[in-house]
Amino acid sequence: MWLKRNLLAKLLLGLLLAVVLPFSLSNLITYQSTSRSVEAQFIELNQKTMDIAMSNVKRYFDELNRLSVSFYFDATLMGYLRSKESTPSEMLYITDQVANLYHNRTDFRAVQFISVFTGQTFTHFDNTQLGNAFPYVGAATPLLRETIDERSYEVIATEREHLLVMHKQIVDYPREDVLGFVSLYIGQKELEKLIKPLSDSSNGEAVFLYLHNDSKLLYTSMEAGKTSREGASVIPRSDGIHATTGSMNGQAGVYISVKDQYLNLPLTLVKFVPDTVINESANRTLQFSLWVQVTSLGIVALVASVLAVRAINPLKRLIRNMAQVESGNFHLARKVTGRMDEIGVLEMRFGHMVGKLDELINKEYRNRLELSTAKLKMLQAQINPHFLYNALQSIGTLALRHRVPEISEKIAALGAILRYSMDFKTEVVPLYKEIGHIEHYLSLQTGRFKNKLSYMLSCTDSSLDIPVPKMMLQPLVENSIVHGIENGNGSGTIHISIELKTELIIRVMDTGKGMDEETLSAIRLEYESRNVNGLEQGGIGLLNVLNRMQLYYGSGFHWEMNSTPYKATIIALYIPIEGNITEGKQV
């Protein structure tokens, strides 16, 4: 609903969609293609690294193989091994050589030699590293022979780790007589150095080394108790480098495998890489380009917003102006935009139309005001002015004969008021005449209210000769007396202040009942709607004065009014002095 009623929102949404959708689609396609490319490069890099690691593992197996045949390089030892019966010294020598072989590498967990001729077993190992469960140590010769016939390499599990067991026959070359069997039990220390750097366990990566075609797990980088069998299920049948998708411990990823052989021993190195790691590489690759696109999108959105606001603001201004015209306010602020497009032309022509309407309405109000004035003059003319003057003069003379000067003064003031108000030929007078008239009027009113009404009048000398509309002050003062003092507590003070600055400022203040903000707003609204009669029920009225001033002075005239009950109710008129009217007639 909000979107249907808001053109700016529609424009912004349309512009943003026109920009965001292509950008988003482009980013999606770019991300997918780049992700696939980065994934292929990532797998290729890992395969090369694993291929190097496999070469190192084969080199390590070659070193172990050379150590397993080190007995051939000791002629004394070979002589003792050919003996059908071993003397204590020979047995001690063989035991020493087995111990020497054990101490050749720190990753040896045990070294065992079984003599075929004597059936004796010579073993060197460390229980602190092997634990209690250690198969084959001290095993019978037939069992060992069967094992070696089956395979020369195998994996056994101890309490601590998986051990690589390498079995070697000691053959009396060039004859084919078997002298015995050497078994090396090797820990994972060196394998860990070669293989573990291939993976980062903190990212969920894992690497596995399997022996034989039935995938005997020799080494894994995973923590104890977390070993997964899923790596063995993806081992390829053929030698070479392979990659396949899969999962481990519920996490999707890619299995990269390298399969090779050492002598006749199948070796398989498998690495699991989670998708999150691969995608992270892709995200890093796309981060810069995405940042540039997002920045560009922000700039485009900003430009689109500015263009949309610039297109909509004149329409909003036009709507506000229409609302003001509808409420009766034709004094619109005509902002010069300099726009020459369709919207600018529409706004300009609307302003011209409102100006014409204002002129026509002012003309109508002027006619209505003149009609009201004509009615007033008609009523006034019903009384013969000379008859009134003569009658008042006679009453004043009678009062003086009876020695009542106050009556004479009041009658003289009343006569001056009647003479001033019935001068129909004059509409504009100097300010001092208007002040004299209001002094006569207040003199009569103070006599009426006795000591309950007082007034003050202050005026700068430079203001006295300025021409103003006739009968301008009396309605304002009468409004203060009737609505402020009479309807209040019956007493108060009226202060009339006139000063000349850049414009003529006339203030009428009273300490009467005042009015609330709602009444003030109603007066302002009546003035804006050009209602001549306004809120008044009789007399010329406040709004009549304000409308007369507006007609005389145009837009140069303005006024303000505020009220604090029983403290100060002030109406201020600001009249331009640039010769809009002259004495005796309207310009």
Coordinates of C-alpha atoms in Angstrom, one line a residue:
M1 CA 0.0 0.0 0.0
W2 CA 2.8 2.4 0.9
L3 CA 4.7 1.6 -2.3
K4 CA 1.6 2.3 -4.4
R5 CA 1.3 5.8 -3.0
N6 CA 5.0 6.8 -3.1
L7 CA 6.4 7.6 -6.5
L8 CA 9.9 8.2 -5.1
A9 CA 9.9 4.7 -3.6
K10 CA 8.8 3.3 -7.0
L11 CA 11.5 5.1 -8.9
L12 CA 14.2 4.2 -6.4
L13 CA 13.1 0.6 -6.3
G14 CA 13.0 0.4 -10.1
L15 CA 16.4 1.9 -10.5
L16 CA 18.0 -0.2 -7.8
L17 CA 16.5 -3.4 -9.2
A18 CA 17.7 -2.5 -12.7
V19 CA 21.2 -2.2 -11.2
V20 CA 21.2 -4.8 -8.5
L21 CA 19.8 -7.7 -10.5
P22 CA 22.4 -7.6 -13.3
F23 CA 25.2 -7.1 -10.7
S24 CA 24.0 -9.9 -8.6
L25 CA 23.6 -12.3 -11.5
S26 CA 27.0 -11.3 -12.8
N27 CA 28.5 -11.9 -9.3
L28 CA 26.8 -15.3 -9.0
I29 CA 28.1 -16.5 -12.4
T30 CA 31.6 -15.1 -11.7
Y31 CA 31.6 -16.7 -8.3
Q32 CA 30.6 -20.1 -9.6
S33 CA 33.1 -20.1 -12.5
T34 CA 35.9 -18.7 -10.3
S35 CA 35.1 -21.2 -7.5
R36 CA 35.4 -24.1 -10.0
S37 CA 38.6 -22.7 -11.3
V38 CA 40.1 -22.1 -7.8
E39 CA 38.9 -25.6 -6.7
A40 CA 40.7 -27.2 -9.7
Q41 CA 43.9 -25.2 -9.0
F42 CA 43.6 -26.0 -5.3
I43 CA 43.3 -29.7 -6.0
E44 CA 46.2 -29.6 -8.5
L45 CA 48.4 -27.9 -6.0
N46 CA 47.6 -30.4 -3.3
Q47 CA 48.2 -33.3 -5.6
K48 CA 51.6 -32.0 -6.5
T49 CA 52.4 -31.5 -2.8
M50 CA 51.1 -35.0 -2.0
D51 CA 53.1 -36.5 -4.9
I52 CA 56.3 -35.0 -3.3
A53 CA 55.3 -36.4 0.1
M54 CA 54.7 -39.8 -1.4
S55 CA 58.2 -39.7 -2.9
N56 CA 59.6 -38.8 0.6
V57 CA 57.6 -41.8 2.1
K58 CA 59.1 -44.2 -0.5
R59 CA 62.6 -42.8 0.3
Y60 CA 62.0 -43.3 3.9
F61 CA 60.9 -46.9 3.2
D62 CA 64.1 -47.4 1.2
E63 CA 66.2 -46.3 4.2
L64 CA 64.4 -48.8 6.4
N65 CA 64.9 -51.5 3.9
R66 CA 68.7 -50.8 3.8
L67 CA 68.8 -50.9 7.6
S68 CA 67.0 -54.3 7.6
V69 CA 69.8 -55.8 5.6
S70 CA 72.6 -54.3 7.6
F71 CA 73.5 -57.7 9.0
Y72 CA 75.1 -58.6 5.6
F73 CA 77.8 -56.0 6.1
D74 CA 79.0 -57.7 9.3
A75 CA 81.1 -60.8 8.3
T76 CA 81.5 -61.9 11.9
L77 CA 77.8 -61.7 12.5
M78 CA 77.0 -63.6 9.4
G79 CA 79.5 -66.4 10.5
Y80 CA 77.7 -66.6 13.8
L81 CA 74.3 -66.8 12.1
R82 CA 75.5 -69.8 10.0
S83 CA 76.4 -71.7 13.2
K84 CA 74.1 -74.7 14.1
E85 CA 74.8 -74.1 17.7
S86 CA 75.6 -70.7 19.3
T87 CA 78.1 -70.3 22.1
P88 CA 77.3 -67.7 24.8
S89 CA 79.8 -65.3 23.3
E90 CA 78.1 -65.6 19.9
M91 CA 74.7 -65.1 21.4
L92 CA 76.0 -62.0 23.2
Y93 CA 77.4 -60.7 19.9
I94 CA 74.1 -61.2 18.1
T95 CA 72.3 -59.5 20.9
D96 CA 74.6 -56.5 20.7
Q97 CA 74.1 -56.2 17.0
V98 CA 70.3 -56.4 17.4
A99 CA 70.6 -53.6 20.0
N100 CA 72.9 -51.6 17.6
L101 CA 70.3 -51.9 14.9
Y102 CA 67.6 -50.7 17.3
H103 CA 69.6 -47.6 18.3
N104 CA 70.1 -46.6 14.6
R105 CA 66.8 -44.7 14.6
T106 CA 64.7 -43.0 17.2
D107 CA 61.5 -44.2 15.6
F108 CA 62.3 -47.9 16.1
R109 CA 60.1 -49.4 18.8
A110 CA 61.6 -52.9 18.6
V111 CA 64.1 -55.0 16.6
Q112 CA 63.8 -58.8 16.6
F113 CA 65.9 -61.6 15.1
I114 CA 64.8 -65.2 15.0
S115 CA 67.5 -67.8 14.1
V116 CA 66.3 -70.6 11.8
F117 CA 69.0 -73.1 12.9
T118 CA 68.8 -72.6 16.7
G119 CA 65.2 -71.3 17.0
Q120 CA 66.5 -68.6 19.3
T121 CA 64.9 -65.1 19.4
F122 CA 66.9 -62.0 20.0
T123 CA 64.7 -58.9 20.8
H124 CA 65.4 -55.4 21.8
F125 CA 62.6 -53.0 22.7
D126 CA 61.4 -50.4 25.2
N127 CA 58.2 -51.2 27.2
T128 CA 57.7 -47.5 28.0
Q129 CA 57.0 -46.9 24.3
L130 CA 55.3 -50.1 23.3
G131 CA 53.1 -50.8 26.3
N132 CA 52.0 -54.4 27.2
A133 CA 50.3 -55.5 24.0
F134 CA 53.2 -56.3 21.6
P135 CA 52.5 -59.2 19.2
Y136 CA 55.2 -61.3 17.5
V137 CA 57.9 -60.6 20.1
G138 CA 59.2 -64.0 21.0
A139 CA 56.8 -65.7 18.5
A140 CA 57.6 -69.1 17.2
T141 CA 59.5 -69.5 13.9
P142 CA 56.8 -71.3 11.9
L143 CA 54.4 -68.5 12.7
L144 CA 56.9 -65.9 11.6
R145 CA 57.7 -67.8 8.4
E146 CA 54.0 -67.9 7.5
T147 CA 53.7 -64.2 8.1
I148 CA 56.7 -63.3 6.0
D149 CA 55.5 -65.6 3.3
E150 CA 52.2 -63.7 3.3
R151 CA 53.7 -60.2 3.3
S152 CA 56.8 -58.4 4.3
Y153 CA 55.1 -55.3 5.6
E154 CA 52.2 -55.1 8.0
V155 CA 50.5 -52.8 10.5
I156 CA 49.8 -53.6 14.1
A157 CA 48.2 -51.5 16.7
T158 CA 49.5 -50.9 20.2
E159 CA 48.1 -49.0 23.1
R160 CA 49.9 -45.9 21.9
E161 CA 50.1 -45.9 18.1
H162 CA 50.0 -47.9 14.9
L163 CA 53.3 -49.6 14.1
L164 CA 54.8 -50.4 10.8
V165 CA 56.3 -53.9 10.9
M166 CA 59.0 -54.8 8.3
H167 CA 60.0 -58.5 8.1
K168 CA 63.2 -59.5 6.2
Q169 CA 64.7 -62.9 5.5
I170 CA 68.5 -63.2 6.1
V171 CA 69.6 -65.5 3.3
D172 CA 73.1 -67.0 3.1
Y173 CA 74.0 -65.8 -0.4
P174 CA 75.0 -67.1 -2.9
R175 CA 73.3 -70.1 -1.5
E176 CA 69.6 -69.9 -0.8
D177 CA 69.7 -71.1 2.8
V178 CA 67.6 -68.9 5.1
L179 CA 69.6 -68.1 8.2
G180 CA 66.9 -66.2 10.1
F181 CA 64.3 -63.4 10.1
V182 CA 64.7 -59.8 11.1
S183 CA 61.6 -57.8 12.1
L184 CA 61.7 -54.0 12.6
Y185 CA 58.8 -52.4 14.5
I186 CA 58.7 -48.7 13.5
G187 CA 56.7 -45.9 15.1
Q188 CA 55.1 -42.9 13.4
K189 CA 57.5 -40.2 14.4
E190 CA 59.3 -39.9 11.0
L191 CA 56.1 -40.5 9.0
E192 CA 54.4 -37.7 11.0
K193 CA 57.2 -35.4 10.0
L194 CA 56.7 -36.3 6.3
I195 CA 52.9 -36.4 6.1
K196 CA 51.3 -34.2 8.8
P197 CA 52.4 -30.8 7.2
L198 CA 50.1 -31.7 4.3
S199 CA 47.0 -31.0 6.4
D200 CA 45.7 -28.4 8.8
S201 CA 43.5 -30.1 11.4
S202 CA 42.2 -26.7 12.6
N203 CA 40.4 -26.3 9.3
G204 CA 39.0 -29.9 9.3
E205 CA 41.6 -31.3 6.9
A206 CA 43.0 -34.8 7.4
V207 CA 45.6 -37.0 5.7
F208 CA 45.8 -40.8 5.8
L209 CA 48.5 -43.3 4.7
Y210 CA 47.3 -46.8 3.8
L211 CA 49.2 -50.0 3.1
H212 CA 48.3 -52.9 0.8
N213 CA 45.3 -53.2 -1.4
D214 CA 43.0 -53.9 1.5
S215 CA 43.8 -50.4 2.9
K216 CA 45.5 -51.0 6.2
L217 CA 45.7 -47.6 7.9
L218 CA 49.2 -46.9 9.0
Y219 CA 49.0 -43.1 9.7
T220 CA 46.3 -40.5 10.2
S221 CA 46.6 -36.8 11.2
M222 CA 43.3 -37.0 13.0
E223 CA 43.2 -37.1 16.8
A224 CA 42.9 -40.4 18.5
G225 CA 39.3 -41.6 18.7
K226 CA 38.3 -39.6 15.7
T227 CA 39.6 -41.8 12.9
S228 CA 37.3 -42.1 10.0
R229 CA 36.9 -45.0 7.6
E230 CA 35.5 -42.9 4.9
G231 CA 39.0 -42.1 3.5
A232 CA 39.5 -45.8 2.7
S233 CA 36.3 -46.0 0.8
V234 CA 37.5 -43.6 -1.9
I235 CA 40.9 -45.2 -2.6
P236 CA 41.3 -45.7 -6.3
R237 CA 42.1 -49.0 -7.8
S238 CA 44.8 -47.8 -10.2
D239 CA 48.0 -46.0 -9.5
G240 CA 48.2 -42.3 -10.0
I241 CA 46.5 -39.1 -8.8
H242 CA 42.8 -38.9 -8.2
A243 CA 40.2 -36.6 -6.7
T244 CA 36.6 -37.3 -5.7
T245 CA 33.9 -35.7 -3.7
G246 CA 32.8 -37.1 -0.3
S247 CA 32.3 -36.3 3.3
M248 CA 34.0 -37.0 6.6
N249 CA 32.3 -36.8 10.0
G250 CA 29.3 -35.2 8.3
Q251 CA 31.4 -32.5 6.6
A252 CA 31.3 -32.3 2.8
G253 CA 34.6 -32.0 0.9
V254 CA 37.0 -33.5 -1.6
Y255 CA 39.2 -36.6 -1.2
I256 CA 42.5 -36.2 -3.0
S257 CA 44.5 -39.4 -3.3
V258 CA 47.9 -40.4 -4.6
K259 CA 48.5 -44.2 -5.2
D260 CA 52.0 -45.7 -5.7
Q261 CA 54.1 -48.7 -4.9
Y262 CA 57.4 -49.3 -3.1
L263 CA 58.8 -52.5 -4.5
N264 CA 55.7 -54.7 -4.3
L265 CA 54.1 -52.8 -1.5
P266 CA 51.0 -50.7 -2.5
L267 CA 51.0 -47.2 -0.8
T268 CA 48.1 -44.9 -0.8
L269 CA 48.1 -41.3 0.5
V270 CA 44.7 -39.7 0.9
K271 CA 43.9 -36.1 2.0
F272 CA 40.5 -34.8 2.9
V273 CA 39.9 -31.1 2.3
P274 CA 36.5 -29.6 3.4
D275 CA 34.5 -27.5 1.0
T276 CA 34.8 -24.6 3.4
V277 CA 38.6 -24.5 2.9
I278 CA 38.3 -24.6 -0.9
N279 CA 35.5 -21.9 -0.8
E280 CA 37.7 -19.8 1.4
S281 CA 40.3 -19.7 -1.2
A282 CA 37.7 -18.8 -3.8
N283 CA 36.3 -16.1 -1.5
R284 CA 39.8 -14.6 -1.0
T285 CA 40.3 -14.6 -4.8
L286 CA 36.9 -12.8 -5.4
Q287 CA 37.1 -10.5 -2.4
F288 CA 38.8 -7.6 -4.2
S289 CA 36.6 -7.8 -7.3
L290 CA 33.5 -8.1 -5.2
W291 CA 34.6 -5.1 -3.1
V292 CA 35.0 -3.1 -6.3
Q293 CA 31.5 -4.2 -7.6
V294 CA 29.9 -3.4 -4.2
T295 CA 31.5 0.1 -4.2
S296 CA 30.3 0.6 -7.8
L297 CA 26.9 -0.5 -6.8
G298 CA 26.8 1.9 -3.9
I299 CA 27.8 4.8 -6.2
V300 CA 25.2 3.8 -8.8
A301 CA 22.6 3.6 -6.0
L302 CA 23.6 7.0 -4.7
V303 CA 23.4 8.6 -8.2
A304 CA 20.0 6.9 -8.8
S305 CA 18.8 8.2 -5.4
V306 CA 19.9 11.8 -6.2
L307 CA 18.3 11.6 -9.7
A308 CA 15.1 10.2 -8.3
V309 CA 14.9 12.9 -5.5
R310 CA 15.6 15.6 -8.0
A311 CA 12.8 14.3 -10.2
I312 CA 10.3 13.9 -7.3
N313 CA 11.0 17.1 -5.3
P314 CA 9.4 19.5 -7.8
L315 CA 6.3 17.3 -7.8
K316 CA 6.2 17.3 -4.0
R317 CA 6.6 21.1 -4.0
L318 CA 3.8 21.3 -6.5
I319 CA 1.5 19.1 -4.4
R320 CA 2.3 21.3 -1.3
N321 CA 1.5 24.5 -3.3
M322 CA -1.8 22.9 -4.5
A323 CA -2.7 22.1 -0.9
Q324 CA -2.0 25.7 0.1
V325 CA -4.1 27.1 -2.7
E326 CA -6.9 24.7 -1.8
S327 CA -6.8 26.1 1.8
G328 CA -7.1 29.7 0.4
N329 CA -3.4 30.8 0.6
F330 CA -2.4 32.2 -2.8
H331 CA 0.8 33.8 -1.6
L332 CA 3.2 31.0 -2.7
A333 CA 6.9 31.1 -2.5
R334 CA 8.0 30.9 -6.2
K335 CA 11.3 29.2 -6.1
V336 CA 13.4 29.8 -9.2
T337 CA 14.7 26.3 -10.2
G338 CA 16.0 27.1 -13.6
R339 CA 14.6 23.8 -14.9
M340 CA 13.6 23.8 -18.5
D341 CA 12.2 20.3 -18.7
E342 CA 8.6 19.3 -18.6
I343 CA 8.4 19.4 -14.8
G344 CA 10.0 22.8 -14.7
V345 CA 7.5 24.1 -17.2
L346 CA 4.6 22.6 -15.3
E347 CA 5.8 24.2 -12.0
M348 CA 6.2 27.6 -13.7
R349 CA 2.8 27.6 -15.4
F350 CA 1.1 26.6 -12.1
G351 CA 2.8 29.6 -10.4
H352 CA 1.5 31.9 -13.1
M353 CA -2.0 30.4 -12.8
V354 CA -2.0 30.9 -9.0
G355 CA -0.9 34.5 -9.5
K356 CA -3.8 35.2 -11.9
L357 CA -6.2 33.6 -9.5
D358 CA -4.9 35.7 -6.7
E359 CA -5.4 38.9 -8.7
L360 CA -9.0 37.9 -9.6
I361 CA -9.8 37.0 -6.0
N362 CA -8.3 40.3 -4.7
K363 CA -10.4 42.1 -7.1
E364 CA -13.5 40.3 -5.9
Y365 CA -12.6 41.0 -2.2
R366 CA -12.0 44.7 -3.1
N367 CA -15.5 44.9 -4.6
R368 CA -16.9 43.2 -1.5
L369 CA -15.1 45.6 0.8
E370 CA -16.2 48.6 -1.2
L371 CA -19.8 47.2 -1.0
S372 CA -19.4 46.9 2.8
T373 CA -18.1 50.5 3.0
A374 CA -20.9 51.8 0.8
K375 CA -23.4 50.2 3.1
L376 CA -21.7 51.8 6.1
K377 CA -21.7 55.2 4.4
M378 CA -25.3 54.7 3.5
L379 CA -26.3 54.2 7.1
Q380 CA -24.2 57.1 8.2
A381 CA -25.7 59.3 5.6
Q382 CA -29.2 58.7 7.0
I383 CA -28.4 61.2 9.7
N384 CA -28.0 64.9 8.8
P385 CA -24.4 65.8 9.9
H386 CA -25.2 69.5 10.3
F387 CA -28.1 68.7 12.5
L388 CA -25.9 66.6 14.8
Y389 CA -23.2 69.2 14.9
N390 CA -25.7 72.0 15.9
A391 CA -27.4 69.8 18.4
L392 CA -24.2 68.8 20.1
Q393 CA -23.1 72.5 20.2
S394 CA -26.3 73.5 21.9
I395 CA -25.9 70.7 24.5
G396 CA -22.3 71.8 25.1
T397 CA -23.3 75.5 25.6
L398 CA -26.1 74.4 28.0
A399 CA -23.6 72.4 30.0
L400 CA -21.2 75.4 30.3
R401 CA -24.1 77.6 31.4
H402 CA -24.8 75.1 34.2
R403 CA -21.1 75.0 35.0
V404 CA -20.5 71.3 34.1
P405 CA -17.4 71.5 31.9
E406 CA -16.9 67.7 31.9
I407 CA -20.1 67.3 29.9
S408 CA -19.0 69.9 27.5
E409 CA -15.6 68.2 27.0
K410 CA -17.3 64.8 26.4
I411 CA -19.8 66.3 23.9
A412 CA -16.9 68.1 22.1
A413 CA -15.0 64.8 21.9
L414 CA -18.1 63.0 20.5
G415 CA -18.6 65.8 18.0
A416 CA -15.0 65.5 16.8
I417 CA -15.5 61.7 16.4
L418 CA -18.7 62.1 14.4
R419 CA -17.1 64.8 12.2
Y420 CA -14.0 62.6 11.6
S421 CA -16.0 59.4 10.8
M422 CA -18.6 61.1 8.6
D423 CA -16.0 62.7 6.3
F424 CA -16.8 60.3 3.4
K425 CA -14.6 62.1 0.9
T426 CA -11.3 61.3 2.7
E427 CA -10.0 57.7 2.9
V428 CA -6.3 58.4 3.7
V429 CA -5.2 60.8 6.4
P430 CA -1.9 61.8 8.1
L431 CA -1.2 59.7 11.1
Y432 CA -1.6 62.6 13.6
K433 CA -5.3 62.9 12.6
E434 CA -5.8 59.2 13.3
I435 CA -4.1 59.6 16.6
G436 CA -6.3 62.6 17.5
H437 CA -9.4 60.6 16.6
I438 CA -8.4 57.7 18.8
E439 CA -7.7 60.1 21.7
H440 CA -11.2 61.4 21.5
Y441 CA -12.5 57.9 21.4
L442 CA -10.5 56.8 24.4
S443 CA -11.6 60.0 26.3
L444 CA -15.2 58.9 25.9
Q445 CA -14.4 55.3 26.9
T446 CA -12.5 56.2 30.1
G447 CA -15.5 58.3 31.1
R448 CA -17.6 55.3 30.6
F449 CA -15.4 53.0 32.6
K450 CA -14.5 55.7 35.2
N451 CA -11.3 54.6 36.9
K452 CA -11.3 51.0 35.6
L453 CA -9.8 51.9 32.2
S454 CA -6.5 53.6 31.6
Y455 CA -4.5 54.1 28.4
M456 CA -1.1 55.2 27.2
L457 CA -0.2 56.5 23.7
S458 CA 3.4 56.9 22.5
C459 CA 4.4 58.0 19.0
T460 CA 7.6 59.2 17.5
D461 CA 7.5 62.7 15.9
S462 CA 8.9 61.4 12.6
S463 CA 5.8 59.2 12.2
L464 CA 3.1 61.9 12.5
D465 CA 2.9 63.0 8.9
I466 CA 2.9 59.5 7.4
P467 CA -0.4 58.9 5.5
V468 CA -2.4 55.9 6.7
P469 CA -5.9 54.5 5.9
K470 CA -8.6 56.3 7.9
M471 CA -10.4 54.6 10.8
M472 CA -7.5 52.2 11.2
L473 CA -6.8 52.4 14.9
Q474 CA -10.4 52.6 16.3
P475 CA -11.4 49.0 15.4
L476 CA -8.2 47.7 17.1
V477 CA -8.8 49.7 20.3
E478 CA -12.5 48.8 20.3
N479 CA -11.6 45.2 19.9
S480 CA -9.4 45.4 23.0
I481 CA -12.1 47.2 25.0
V482 CA -15.0 44.9 24.1
H483 CA -13.4 41.5 23.9
G484 CA -10.5 42.1 26.3
I485 CA -11.7 44.3 29.1
E486 CA -15.5 44.1 29.1
N487 CA -15.6 40.3 28.7
G488 CA -12.8 40.0 31.2
N489 CA -12.8 41.4 34.7
G490 CA -14.0 44.8 33.6
S491 CA -10.8 46.8 34.1
G492 CA -7.5 47.1 32.4
T493 CA -4.9 49.2 30.5
I494 CA -4.5 49.9 26.8
H495 CA -1.2 50.9 25.4
I496 CA -0.8 52.2 21.8
S497 CA 2.8 52.4 20.6
I498 CA 3.8 53.8 17.2
E499 CA 7.4 54.0 16.0
L500 CA 9.2 54.4 12.7
K501 CA 12.1 52.2 11.7
T502 CA 12.5 50.7 8.2
E503 CA 8.7 50.4 8.3
L504 CA 5.9 51.9 10.4
I505 CA 5.2 49.7 13.4
I506 CA 1.9 50.1 15.2
R507 CA 1.2 48.0 18.4
V508 CA -2.0 47.9 20.4
M509 CA -1.7 46.1 23.7
D510 CA -4.2 45.5 26.4
T511 CA -4.2 43.6 29.8
G512 CA -7.6 42.1 29.3
K513 CA -9.0 38.6 29.0
G514 CA -6.9 37.8 25.9
M515 CA -7.5 34.7 23.8
D516 CA -6.3 31.1 23.5
E517 CA -4.1 29.7 20.8
E518 CA -7.1 28.1 19.1
T519 CA -8.8 31.5 18.6
L520 CA -5.6 33.0 17.4
S521 CA -5.3 30.3 14.8
A522 CA -8.9 30.8 13.7
I523 CA -8.2 34.5 13.1
R524 CA -5.1 33.7 11.1
L525 CA -7.0 31.2 9.1
E526 CA -9.9 33.7 8.4
Y527 CA -7.3 36.2 7.3
E528 CA -5.6 33.7 4.9
S529 CA -9.0 32.8 3.5
R530 CA -9.8 36.5 2.9
N531 CA -13.0 36.4 4.8
V532 CA -14.1 40.1 5.1
N533 CA -16.6 39.6 7.9
G534 CA -14.4 37.1 9.7
L535 CA -15.3 36.2 13.2
E536 CA -16.9 39.6 14.0
Q537 CA -20.6 39.9 14.6
G538 CA -20.8 43.7 14.2
G539 CA -18.8 46.9 13.5
I540 CA -15.9 47.2 11.1
G541 CA -14.0 44.5 12.8
L542 CA -10.3 43.4 13.2
L543 CA -10.3 41.3 10.0
N544 CA -11.8 44.1 8.1
V545 CA -8.9 46.4 9.1
L546 CA -6.3 43.7 8.2
N547 CA -7.9 43.1 4.8
R548 CA -8.0 46.9 4.1
M549 CA -4.3 47.1 4.9
Q550 CA -3.6 44.2 2.7
L551 CA -5.5 45.8 -0.2
Y552 CA -3.7 49.2 0.4
Y553 CA -0.2 47.9 0.8
G554 CA -0.1 44.5 -0.9
S555 CA 2.5 42.0 0.1
G556 CA 4.6 44.6 1.9
F557 CA 2.1 44.6 4.8
H558 CA 2.3 41.9 7.5
W559 CA 1.0 41.6 11.0
E560 CA 1.4 39.4 14.1
M561 CA -0.7 38.7 17.2
N562 CA 0.0 36.9 20.4
S563 CA -1.8 36.8 23.8
T564 CA -1.1 36.0 27.4
P565 CA -4.4 36.3 29.3
Y566 CA -4.6 39.2 31.8
K567 CA -1.0 40.1 31.1
A568 CA -0.6 41.2 27.5
T569 CA -2.5 40.7 24.3
I570 CA -0.7 42.5 21.5
I571 CA -1.5 43.0 17.8
A572 CA 1.3 44.5 15.7
L573 CA 0.9 46.0 12.2
Y574 CA 4.0 46.4 10.0
I575 CA 3.3 49.0 7.3
P576 CA 5.8 49.8 4.5
I577 CA 6.6 53.5 4.0
E578 CA 7.6 53.4 0.4
G579 CA 4.7 55.7 -0.8
N580 CA 2.1 53.1 -1.5
I581 CA -0.7 55.6 -0.7
T582 CA -1.1 59.3 -0.6
E583 CA -3.4 61.5 1.6
G584 CA -7.0 61.7 0.6
K585 CA -7.1 58.9 -2.0
Q586 CA -6.0 55.4 -2.7
V587 CA -3.1 54.8 -5.1

